[in-house]
Coordinates of C-alpha atoms in Angstrom, one line a residue:
Chain A
M6 CA 83.6 139.3 117.7
I7 CA 87.2 139.2 116.0
G8 CA 88.1 135.8 117.2
R9 CA 85.1 134.1 116.0
F10 CA 85.6 135.6 112.7
F11 CA 89.2 134.8 112.4
K12 CA 88.4 131.2 113.4
R13 CA 85.6 130.7 110.7
F14 CA 87.9 132.5 108.1
Y15 CA 91.1 130.3 109.0
L16 CA 88.8 126.9 108.7
A17 CA 87.1 128.1 105.6
T18 CA 90.5 129.1 103.8
I19 CA 91.9 125.4 104.9
F20 CA 88.8 124.0 103.7
V21 CA 89.2 125.7 100.4
F22 CA 92.8 124.5 100.2
L23 CA 91.8 120.8 100.7
Y24 CA 88.8 120.8 98.6
A25 CA 90.0 123.0 95.6
P26 CA 91.5 120.1 93.6
I27 CA 88.7 117.7 94.4
A28 CA 86.3 120.4 93.1
A29 CA 88.4 120.9 90.1
L30 CA 88.3 117.2 89.2
M31 CA 84.9 117.1 89.4
V32 CA 84.0 120.2 87.2
L33 CA 86.6 118.8 84.6
S34 CA 84.9 115.3 84.7
F35 CA 82.1 117.1 82.9
N36 CA 84.1 119.2 80.4
S37 CA 83.7 118.3 77.0
S38 CA 87.3 119.0 76.0
K39 CA 90.0 116.7 76.9
Y40 CA 92.5 119.1 77.8
M41 CA 92.6 120.1 81.7
S42 CA 93.2 123.9 81.0
K43 CA 90.1 124.9 78.9
W44 CA 86.6 124.6 79.6
T45 CA 84.6 124.0 76.4
G46 CA 81.2 122.8 77.5
F47 CA 79.1 120.4 79.6
S48 CA 79.2 116.9 78.6
L49 CA 79.0 113.5 79.8
T50 CA 81.1 111.9 77.1
W51 CA 83.7 110.7 79.9
Y52 CA 81.2 109.0 81.9
E53 CA 80.0 107.1 78.7
Q54 CA 83.6 106.3 77.6
L55 CA 84.5 105.3 81.3
F56 CA 82.0 102.4 81.3
S57 CA 83.4 101.2 77.9
S58 CA 87.0 101.4 78.7
E59 CA 88.2 97.8 79.5
L60 CA 91.5 99.2 80.6
I61 CA 89.9 101.3 83.5
M62 CA 87.2 98.7 84.2
S63 CA 89.8 96.2 85.1
A64 CA 91.8 98.5 86.9
L65 CA 88.7 99.5 89.1
R66 CA 88.0 95.7 89.5
N67 CA 91.6 95.1 90.7
T68 CA 91.3 97.8 93.0
L69 CA 88.2 96.9 94.7
V70 CA 88.9 93.2 94.7
I71 CA 92.2 93.8 96.5
A72 CA 91.0 96.4 98.8
L73 CA 87.9 94.0 99.8
L74 CA 90.2 90.9 100.3
S75 CA 93.0 92.6 101.9
A76 CA 90.9 94.4 104.3
L77 CA 88.7 91.4 105.0
I78 CA 92.0 89.2 105.8
A79 CA 93.8 92.0 107.7
T80 CA 90.9 92.3 109.8
V81 CA 90.7 88.5 110.9
I82 CA 94.3 88.4 111.4
G83 CA 94.7 91.7 113.1
T84 CA 91.9 91.0 115.5
A85 CA 92.9 87.5 116.4
A86 CA 96.4 89.0 117.0
C87 CA 94.7 92.0 119.5
L88 CA 92.7 89.0 121.5
G89 CA 96.4 87.3 121.8
I90 CA 98.2 90.4 122.7
N91 CA 95.7 91.1 125.4
H92 CA 96.6 88.0 127.2
M93 CA 100.5 88.5 127.0
K94 CA 102.9 89.8 129.5
K95 CA 104.2 93.4 129.3
V96 CA 107.4 92.5 127.5
P97 CA 106.1 90.3 124.7
R98 CA 103.2 93.0 124.3
T99 CA 105.7 96.0 124.1
L100 CA 107.5 93.8 121.6
M101 CA 104.4 93.1 119.5
M102 CA 103.2 96.6 119.5
G103 CA 106.6 97.8 118.2
M104 CA 106.5 95.3 115.8
N105 CA 103.1 96.7 114.6
N106 CA 104.7 100.0 114.3
I107 CA 107.2 99.2 111.7
P108 CA 104.9 99.3 108.5
L109 CA 103.1 102.3 110.2
M110 CA 106.1 104.1 110.6
N111 CA 108.4 103.1 107.7
A112 CA 108.5 104.9 104.4
D113 CA 106.0 103.3 101.9
I114 CA 109.1 103.4 99.1
V115 CA 111.0 101.2 101.6
T116 CA 108.2 98.7 102.4
G117 CA 107.6 98.4 98.7
I118 CA 111.1 97.9 97.7
S119 CA 111.7 95.4 100.5
L120 CA 108.5 93.2 99.6
M121 CA 109.5 93.2 95.9
L122 CA 113.2 92.0 96.8
C123 CA 111.6 89.4 99.0
F124 CA 109.0 88.1 96.3
I125 CA 111.8 88.0 93.6
A126 CA 114.5 86.6 96.1
F127 CA 112.2 83.5 96.8
G128 CA 111.0 83.2 93.1
V129 CA 107.5 84.5 93.5
S130 CA 106.4 86.1 90.4
L131 CA 105.0 89.6 90.8
G132 CA 101.1 90.0 90.0
F133 CA 97.8 90.1 91.6
G134 CA 98.9 87.7 94.6
T135 CA 101.8 89.7 95.6
V136 CA 100.0 92.8 95.5
L137 CA 97.1 91.1 97.7
I138 CA 99.7 90.1 100.1
A139 CA 101.8 93.6 100.2
H140 CA 98.3 95.2 101.0
I141 CA 97.4 92.9 103.9
T142 CA 100.9 93.5 105.1
F143 CA 100.4 97.3 105.4
N144 CA 96.8 96.9 106.5
I145 CA 97.1 94.6 109.7
P146 CA 98.7 97.3 111.7
Y147 CA 95.7 99.8 111.1
V148 CA 93.3 96.9 111.9
V149 CA 95.6 96.4 115.2
L150 CA 95.5 100.0 116.1
S151 CA 91.8 100.4 115.8
V152 CA 91.0 97.0 117.7
M153 CA 93.5 97.0 120.4
P154 CA 91.7 100.0 122.7
K155 CA 88.4 98.1 122.4
V156 CA 90.0 94.6 123.5
K157 CA 91.6 96.3 126.3
Q158 CA 88.4 97.7 127.7
T159 CA 86.7 94.5 127.6
E160 CA 85.9 93.0 131.0
K161 CA 87.3 89.5 131.6
S162 CA 84.7 88.7 134.1
T163 CA 81.6 88.8 131.7
Y164 CA 83.5 86.4 129.5
E165 CA 84.1 84.0 132.3
A166 CA 80.7 84.6 133.6
A167 CA 79.4 83.2 130.1
L168 CA 81.6 80.2 130.6
D169 CA 80.3 79.5 134.0
L170 CA 77.0 79.8 132.6
G171 CA 77.5 77.0 130.4
A172 CA 78.7 78.6 127.1
S173 CA 81.4 77.1 124.8
P174 CA 84.4 79.3 124.5
L175 CA 83.4 79.9 121.0
K176 CA 79.9 80.9 121.6
A177 CA 81.0 83.0 124.8
F178 CA 83.4 85.1 122.6
F179 CA 80.9 85.8 119.8
K180 CA 77.9 86.3 122.5
V181 CA 80.0 88.5 125.0
V182 CA 83.4 89.8 123.6
F183 CA 82.6 90.4 119.9
P184 CA 79.8 92.8 120.4
D185 CA 81.8 94.9 122.8
I186 CA 84.9 95.1 120.0
L187 CA 82.7 95.4 116.9
P188 CA 83.0 99.0 116.6
G189 CA 86.9 98.9 116.6
V190 CA 86.9 95.8 114.2
L191 CA 84.4 97.9 111.9
S192 CA 86.4 100.9 112.0
G193 CA 89.5 99.2 111.3
F194 CA 88.0 97.3 108.5
L195 CA 87.1 100.5 106.9
L196 CA 90.5 102.1 107.6
A197 CA 92.2 99.3 105.9
F198 CA 89.8 99.4 103.0
T199 CA 90.5 102.8 102.3
M200 CA 94.2 102.9 102.7
S201 CA 94.4 99.9 100.3
L202 CA 92.1 102.2 98.0
D203 CA 94.5 105.0 98.0
D204 CA 97.9 103.4 97.8
F205 CA 100.2 103.8 94.9
I206 CA 103.8 103.4 96.1
I207 CA 103.6 99.9 97.5
T208 CA 101.5 98.7 94.7
H209 CA 103.8 100.2 92.1
F210 CA 106.8 98.0 93.4
T211 CA 104.9 94.8 93.9
K212 CA 102.7 94.8 90.9
G213 CA 104.6 93.4 88.0
A214 CA 103.8 93.9 84.4
G215 CA 100.5 92.4 83.7
I216 CA 98.0 94.2 86.2
N217 CA 97.1 97.7 87.1
T218 CA 95.0 99.2 89.9
L219 CA 93.4 102.8 89.4
S220 CA 96.4 104.3 91.1
T221 CA 99.1 102.7 88.9
L222 CA 97.0 103.3 85.7
I223 CA 96.6 107.1 86.6
Y224 CA 100.6 107.2 87.1
S225 CA 101.1 105.7 83.7
E226 CA 98.7 107.9 82.1
V227 CA 100.0 111.0 83.6
R228 CA 103.1 110.9 81.0
K229 CA 101.0 110.0 78.0
G230 CA 98.3 112.6 78.7
I231 CA 95.3 111.6 81.1
K232 CA 92.0 110.8 80.1
P233 CA 89.2 112.7 81.8
S234 CA 87.3 109.3 82.0
L235 CA 89.7 109.0 85.1
Y236 CA 88.3 112.2 86.5
A237 CA 84.8 110.7 86.2
L238 CA 85.5 107.6 87.8
S239 CA 87.3 109.3 90.8
T240 CA 84.3 111.8 91.3
I241 CA 82.1 108.5 91.3
L242 CA 84.6 106.9 93.8
F243 CA 84.8 110.0 95.9
L244 CA 81.0 110.1 96.5
A245 CA 80.8 106.2 97.0
V246 CA 83.5 106.4 99.6
L247 CA 81.8 109.6 101.1
I248 CA 78.6 107.5 101.9
L249 CA 80.7 104.5 103.1
L250 CA 82.3 106.6 105.7
V251 CA 79.2 108.4 106.7
I252 CA 77.9 104.8 107.4
G253 CA 81.1 104.1 109.1
N254 CA 80.8 106.8 111.2
L255 CA 77.4 106.3 112.4
P256 CA 78.2 103.4 115.0
K257 CA 81.1 105.6 116.5
K258 CA 78.8 108.2 117.1
K259 CA 76.3 106.1 118.9
N260 CA 79.2 104.9 121.2
H261 CA 80.2 108.4 121.9
E262 CA 77.0 109.3 123.1
A263 CA 76.7 106.2 125.0
I264 CA 79.8 107.2 126.9
K265 CA 78.7 110.9 127.4
E266 CA 75.3 109.3 129.0
R267 CA 77.4 107.4 131.6
Chain B
M10 CA 94.6 76.2 124.4
S11 CA 96.3 79.3 125.3
K12 CA 94.8 82.5 124.0
K13 CA 98.3 83.7 123.1
L14 CA 97.9 81.3 120.2
L15 CA 95.6 83.8 118.5
S16 CA 98.5 86.0 117.7
G17 CA 100.1 83.3 115.7
P18 CA 99.1 84.1 112.4
Y19 CA 99.9 87.8 112.9
I20 CA 103.4 87.0 114.2
V21 CA 104.3 84.6 111.1
W22 CA 102.8 87.2 108.7
M23 CA 104.9 90.0 110.2
V24 CA 108.1 88.0 110.3
G25 CA 107.8 86.7 106.4
F26 CA 106.5 89.9 105.2
T27 CA 108.1 92.7 107.4
L28 CA 111.1 91.5 108.9
I29 CA 112.6 89.2 106.4
P30 CA 112.0 91.7 103.5
L31 CA 113.8 94.5 105.7
A32 CA 116.7 92.1 106.2
L33 CA 116.8 91.5 102.5
I34 CA 117.3 95.3 101.9
V35 CA 120.1 95.2 104.4
F36 CA 121.8 92.1 102.8
Y37 CA 121.5 93.6 99.2
G38 CA 122.7 97.1 100.4
L39 CA 125.9 95.5 101.8
T40 CA 126.8 93.1 99.1
D41 CA 127.8 93.6 95.4
K42 CA 126.2 91.6 92.3
A43 CA 128.4 88.5 93.4
G44 CA 127.2 88.5 96.9
A45 CA 130.5 89.7 98.3
F46 CA 130.3 92.1 101.1
T47 CA 131.1 95.8 100.3
L48 CA 130.1 99.3 101.4
E49 CA 130.3 100.7 97.8
N50 CA 126.4 100.9 97.7
I51 CA 126.3 102.8 100.8
M52 CA 129.2 105.3 99.8
A53 CA 127.6 105.9 96.3
I54 CA 125.6 108.7 98.2
A55 CA 128.6 110.6 98.1
Q56 CA 128.2 111.1 94.4
P57 CA 127.5 114.9 93.7
E58 CA 124.1 114.2 91.8
R59 CA 122.8 111.8 94.6
L60 CA 124.0 113.7 97.4
N61 CA 122.3 116.9 96.1
A62 CA 119.3 115.0 95.8
L63 CA 119.5 113.9 99.4
L64 CA 120.0 117.4 100.6
R65 CA 117.3 118.6 98.4
S66 CA 114.7 116.3 100.0
L67 CA 116.0 117.0 103.3
K68 CA 115.5 120.9 102.8
L69 CA 112.2 120.5 100.9
S70 CA 110.9 117.9 103.8
L71 CA 111.9 119.9 106.7
V72 CA 110.3 123.2 105.2
S73 CA 107.1 121.4 104.4
T74 CA 107.1 119.9 107.8
A75 CA 107.6 123.3 109.5
I76 CA 104.8 124.8 107.3
C77 CA 102.5 122.0 108.1
L78 CA 103.0 122.7 112.0
V79 CA 102.6 126.0 111.7
L80 CA 99.1 125.6 109.7
A81 CA 98.0 122.5 111.8
Y82 CA 98.5 123.6 115.5
P83 CA 96.0 126.6 115.3
L84 CA 93.8 124.5 113.3
A85 CA 93.7 121.9 115.7
M86 CA 93.1 124.2 118.6
I87 CA 90.3 125.8 116.4
L88 CA 88.6 122.4 116.0
K89 CA 89.0 121.4 119.7
S90 CA 87.5 124.9 120.9
L91 CA 84.4 123.9 118.5
K92 CA 83.8 121.3 121.4
V93 CA 82.6 118.7 118.8
G94 CA 83.5 115.0 119.0
R95 CA 86.0 112.7 117.3
G96 CA 83.6 111.6 114.9
S97 CA 81.8 114.6 114.2
F98 CA 81.3 116.2 111.1
I99 CA 84.1 119.1 111.1
V100 CA 86.9 116.6 111.7
F101 CA 85.5 114.3 109.2
I102 CA 85.8 116.9 106.7
F103 CA 89.3 117.6 107.1
I104 CA 90.1 113.6 107.0
L105 CA 87.9 113.1 103.7
P106 CA 90.3 114.5 101.1
M107 CA 92.6 111.9 102.0
W108 CA 90.1 109.2 100.5
M109 CA 90.3 110.6 96.9
N110 CA 93.1 109.3 94.9
F111 CA 96.2 111.5 96.0
L112 CA 97.8 111.1 92.5
L113 CA 94.8 112.9 90.9
R114 CA 94.6 115.4 93.5
T115 CA 98.1 116.3 93.1
M116 CA 97.6 116.2 89.5
A117 CA 94.6 118.9 89.9
W118 CA 97.0 121.3 91.7
Q119 CA 99.0 121.2 88.6
T120 CA 96.2 122.4 86.6
L121 CA 95.2 124.8 89.2
L122 CA 98.8 126.3 89.6
D123 CA 99.4 126.5 86.0
H124 CA 100.8 129.8 84.4
N125 CA 97.4 129.9 82.9
G126 CA 95.6 128.0 85.4
V127 CA 92.6 129.3 87.3
I128 CA 94.4 130.6 90.3
N129 CA 96.2 133.0 87.7
N130 CA 93.4 134.1 86.1
I131 CA 91.9 135.0 89.3
L132 CA 95.0 136.7 90.3
R133 CA 95.2 138.7 86.9
F134 CA 91.5 139.7 87.1
F135 CA 92.4 141.6 90.5
N136 CA 95.4 142.8 88.9
L137 CA 97.5 141.0 91.4
P138 CA 101.0 139.5 90.6
E139 CA 101.0 136.1 89.2
L140 CA 102.1 132.9 90.7
K141 CA 105.1 131.2 88.8
I142 CA 105.7 128.3 91.2
I143 CA 104.7 125.2 89.0
N144 CA 107.6 123.1 88.1
T145 CA 109.8 124.7 90.9
Q146 CA 110.8 123.4 94.5
A147 CA 108.1 125.6 95.8
A148 CA 105.4 123.7 94.0
I149 CA 106.9 120.7 95.6
I150 CA 106.7 122.0 99.0
F151 CA 103.1 123.1 98.1
G152 CA 102.2 119.6 97.1
M153 CA 103.8 118.0 100.2
V154 CA 102.0 120.6 102.6
Y155 CA 98.7 119.6 100.9
N156 CA 99.1 115.8 100.8
F157 CA 100.5 115.4 104.3
L158 CA 98.7 118.4 106.6
P159 CA 95.9 115.6 107.5
F160 CA 98.7 113.8 109.2
M161 CA 100.0 116.7 111.2
V162 CA 96.1 117.7 112.4
L163 CA 95.1 114.5 113.6
P164 CA 97.4 113.6 116.1
I165 CA 97.7 117.2 117.5
Y166 CA 94.0 117.4 117.7
N167 CA 93.6 113.7 119.3
V168 CA 96.0 115.1 122.0
L169 CA 94.7 118.3 122.5
V170 CA 91.1 117.3 122.9
K171 CA 92.7 114.8 125.9
I172 CA 93.6 118.3 127.7
G173 CA 90.6 118.7 130.4
D174 CA 89.2 122.3 130.5
D175 CA 90.0 121.6 134.3
T176 CA 93.7 121.8 133.6
V177 CA 93.5 125.1 131.7
E178 CA 91.4 126.6 134.4
A179 CA 93.6 125.6 137.2
A180 CA 96.5 127.3 135.3
R181 CA 94.3 130.5 134.8
D182 CA 93.4 130.4 138.6
L183 CA 97.0 130.0 139.7
G184 CA 97.4 133.4 137.8
A185 CA 98.9 132.4 134.3
N186 CA 97.5 134.5 131.7
S187 CA 96.7 133.1 128.1
V188 CA 100.0 133.1 126.6
Q189 CA 101.7 131.5 129.8
T190 CA 98.8 129.0 129.7
F191 CA 99.8 128.3 126.2
F192 CA 103.2 127.9 126.5
R193 CA 103.7 126.5 130.0
V194 CA 100.4 124.0 130.0
I195 CA 99.0 123.4 126.6
L196 CA 101.9 123.2 124.4
P197 CA 104.0 120.7 126.7
L198 CA 101.0 118.7 127.2
S199 CA 100.6 118.3 123.4
M200 CA 104.2 117.3 122.5
P201 CA 103.5 113.7 122.0
G202 CA 100.9 114.8 119.2
V203 CA 103.5 117.4 117.9
I204 CA 106.2 115.0 117.5
S205 CA 104.1 112.1 116.2
G206 CA 102.7 114.8 113.6
I207 CA 106.2 115.7 112.8
T208 CA 107.4 112.2 112.1
M209 CA 104.0 111.6 110.0
V210 CA 104.9 114.3 107.9
F211 CA 108.6 114.3 107.6
V212 CA 109.1 110.5 106.8
P213 CA 106.7 110.6 103.9
A214 CA 107.8 113.9 102.5
L215 CA 111.5 112.9 102.8
T216 CA 110.9 109.6 100.7
T217 CA 108.2 110.7 98.3
F218 CA 109.0 110.6 94.5
V219 CA 105.6 110.9 93.3
I220 CA 105.1 114.7 94.3
S221 CA 108.5 115.7 92.8
D222 CA 107.6 113.8 89.6
L223 CA 104.1 115.6 89.3
L224 CA 104.7 118.8 90.3
G225 CA 108.4 119.3 89.6
G226 CA 107.8 118.7 86.1
G227 CA 110.2 115.7 86.2
M228 CA 113.2 118.1 86.1
I229 CA 113.7 118.1 90.1
L230 CA 115.2 114.8 91.6
L231 CA 114.6 113.9 95.2
I232 CA 116.2 110.8 96.7
G233 CA 113.1 109.2 96.4
N234 CA 113.1 109.8 92.5
V235 CA 116.8 108.2 92.8
I236 CA 116.1 105.2 94.5
E237 CA 113.0 104.5 92.5
Q238 CA 114.9 104.8 89.3
E239 CA 117.4 102.3 90.7
F240 CA 114.8 99.7 90.9
T241 CA 112.7 100.4 87.8
F242 CA 114.9 101.7 85.2
T243 CA 118.5 100.7 85.8
T244 CA 117.5 97.6 88.0
N245 CA 120.5 97.9 90.2
W246 CA 118.9 96.3 93.3
N247 CA 122.2 96.5 95.3
L248 CA 122.7 100.1 94.5
G249 CA 119.1 101.1 95.3
S250 CA 119.1 99.0 98.6
G251 CA 122.3 100.8 99.7
L252 CA 120.7 104.1 99.0
S253 CA 117.3 103.1 100.9
L254 CA 119.7 102.1 104.1
V255 CA 121.0 105.7 103.9
L256 CA 117.2 106.8 103.8
M257 CA 116.5 104.5 106.5
V258 CA 119.0 106.2 108.9
F259 CA 116.7 109.3 108.8
I260 CA 113.6 107.3 109.4
L261 CA 115.2 105.4 112.3
I262 CA 116.0 108.6 113.6
S263 CA 112.6 110.1 113.5
M264 CA 111.1 106.8 115.0
A265 CA 113.5 107.0 118.0
I266 CA 112.7 110.6 118.7
L267 CA 108.9 109.6 118.7
A268 CA 109.6 106.8 120.8
K269 CA 111.2 109.0 123.1
Y270 CA 108.4 111.6 123.6
D271 CA 105.4 109.5 122.7
K272 CA 105.9 106.3 124.8
E273 CA 102.2 105.7 125.4
G274 CA 101.3 106.0 121.7
E275 CA 99.0 109.0 122.8
G276 CA 99.7 110.9 119.4
A277 CA 98.5 108.1 117.3
A278 CA 96.6 109.6 114.3
F279 CA 94.0 107.1 113.9

């Protein structure tokens, strides 16, 4: 069938468009030449250099620590916020969700600049801490977006039943409510983690001079001529994230099937 | 203890790190170095070089948003017709590239699109005309479409999958042909997703300074580049904030349009 062929062809074209640069980077990470335009033979030099480069390793450490911490803190603050918002009346609830949209809809450059101005105006010196705060700030809205639908679905009566049966509010929460919202919390955490990992613009404005994440390191190296070690690292990271996302998608899928079965 | 208190940390955080910083941009944008009120920083956009950068940004972001829409809508329709769930592998494939560092991916296009790059070598092999788009505005549009296409696909897809087959069948039963069904049923119902996609592509495309830096060869300035330079090179915060305020007018317009057409947040991408 022509329609079917066209669909396949269109999907394949977009697929190539999306993955061509990723494939190019992966191939170039094994190139023995340091220039992007010539293939001079297979080599693992860049992978060896990667692990001996203190510059790259410290940027990687910063990136991972900031992504992990900011995602964790954002998940706690965001999940608590959802539970609170769920008990609000319509007007404050709309107001809160509107506020939640500001960092999501705002341009990254404006968010970055505004945070930088704020830190400097209040005499906070730019560094690890300011990047962490900035990342938590843009991560919370993603957590709220992921957790809010799950919180809305929870039944008040089951929580109340647990209380009637003698559970403390905290125990009732962790035994009854938390398992219900857990898929949302997990996907919110993963979304926040990956958003933090990929961010460049906001980090660029809030990082100060002494610290680099992978994104800012790449950006500063683009001008000097980038080292293929960074392709090697991004190849490893891409595969790692791929695995992370596969794991992250598993509970979602089960949940989906559960709904179908009903 | 009131449950509402659980939102406390979030409210404090958002006020401290979202609302106050935004208020500071307004403050800096409307004052001079001595702190006196002025409109000079905003009027500075009228200077030809900056005005050109703004107009160029508007042009490139509108064109790339249109291309994204034209590419994404059929794609979302095809993904829906495959009848696979939200967390399914195929949808996953279209989201996944977003997780490799976008600076590196954009840089890779620099290599692929180069005069002596892979794509031109393939074209030469088939005796086809060469692509000469690197370091031009076309390359920047290409980069924008590449980077922001998923932000158009996801909201449209999310809205399309919610349109039940029964709705479409009802339209057909009532005598509509497939073109009429599309324009009178599917398209209007998918508008929240379309509008959401348009804002999610338009805003980052309008304000980018990285894509123009990487694919424009540093010669083509967008409004994002102008503002970034005010903060990192010349460190004139008042001027930079003033220009950001001009930019925010366009962001606010897109947010207002989104709020009007997508009240329920149906078109959310994530």
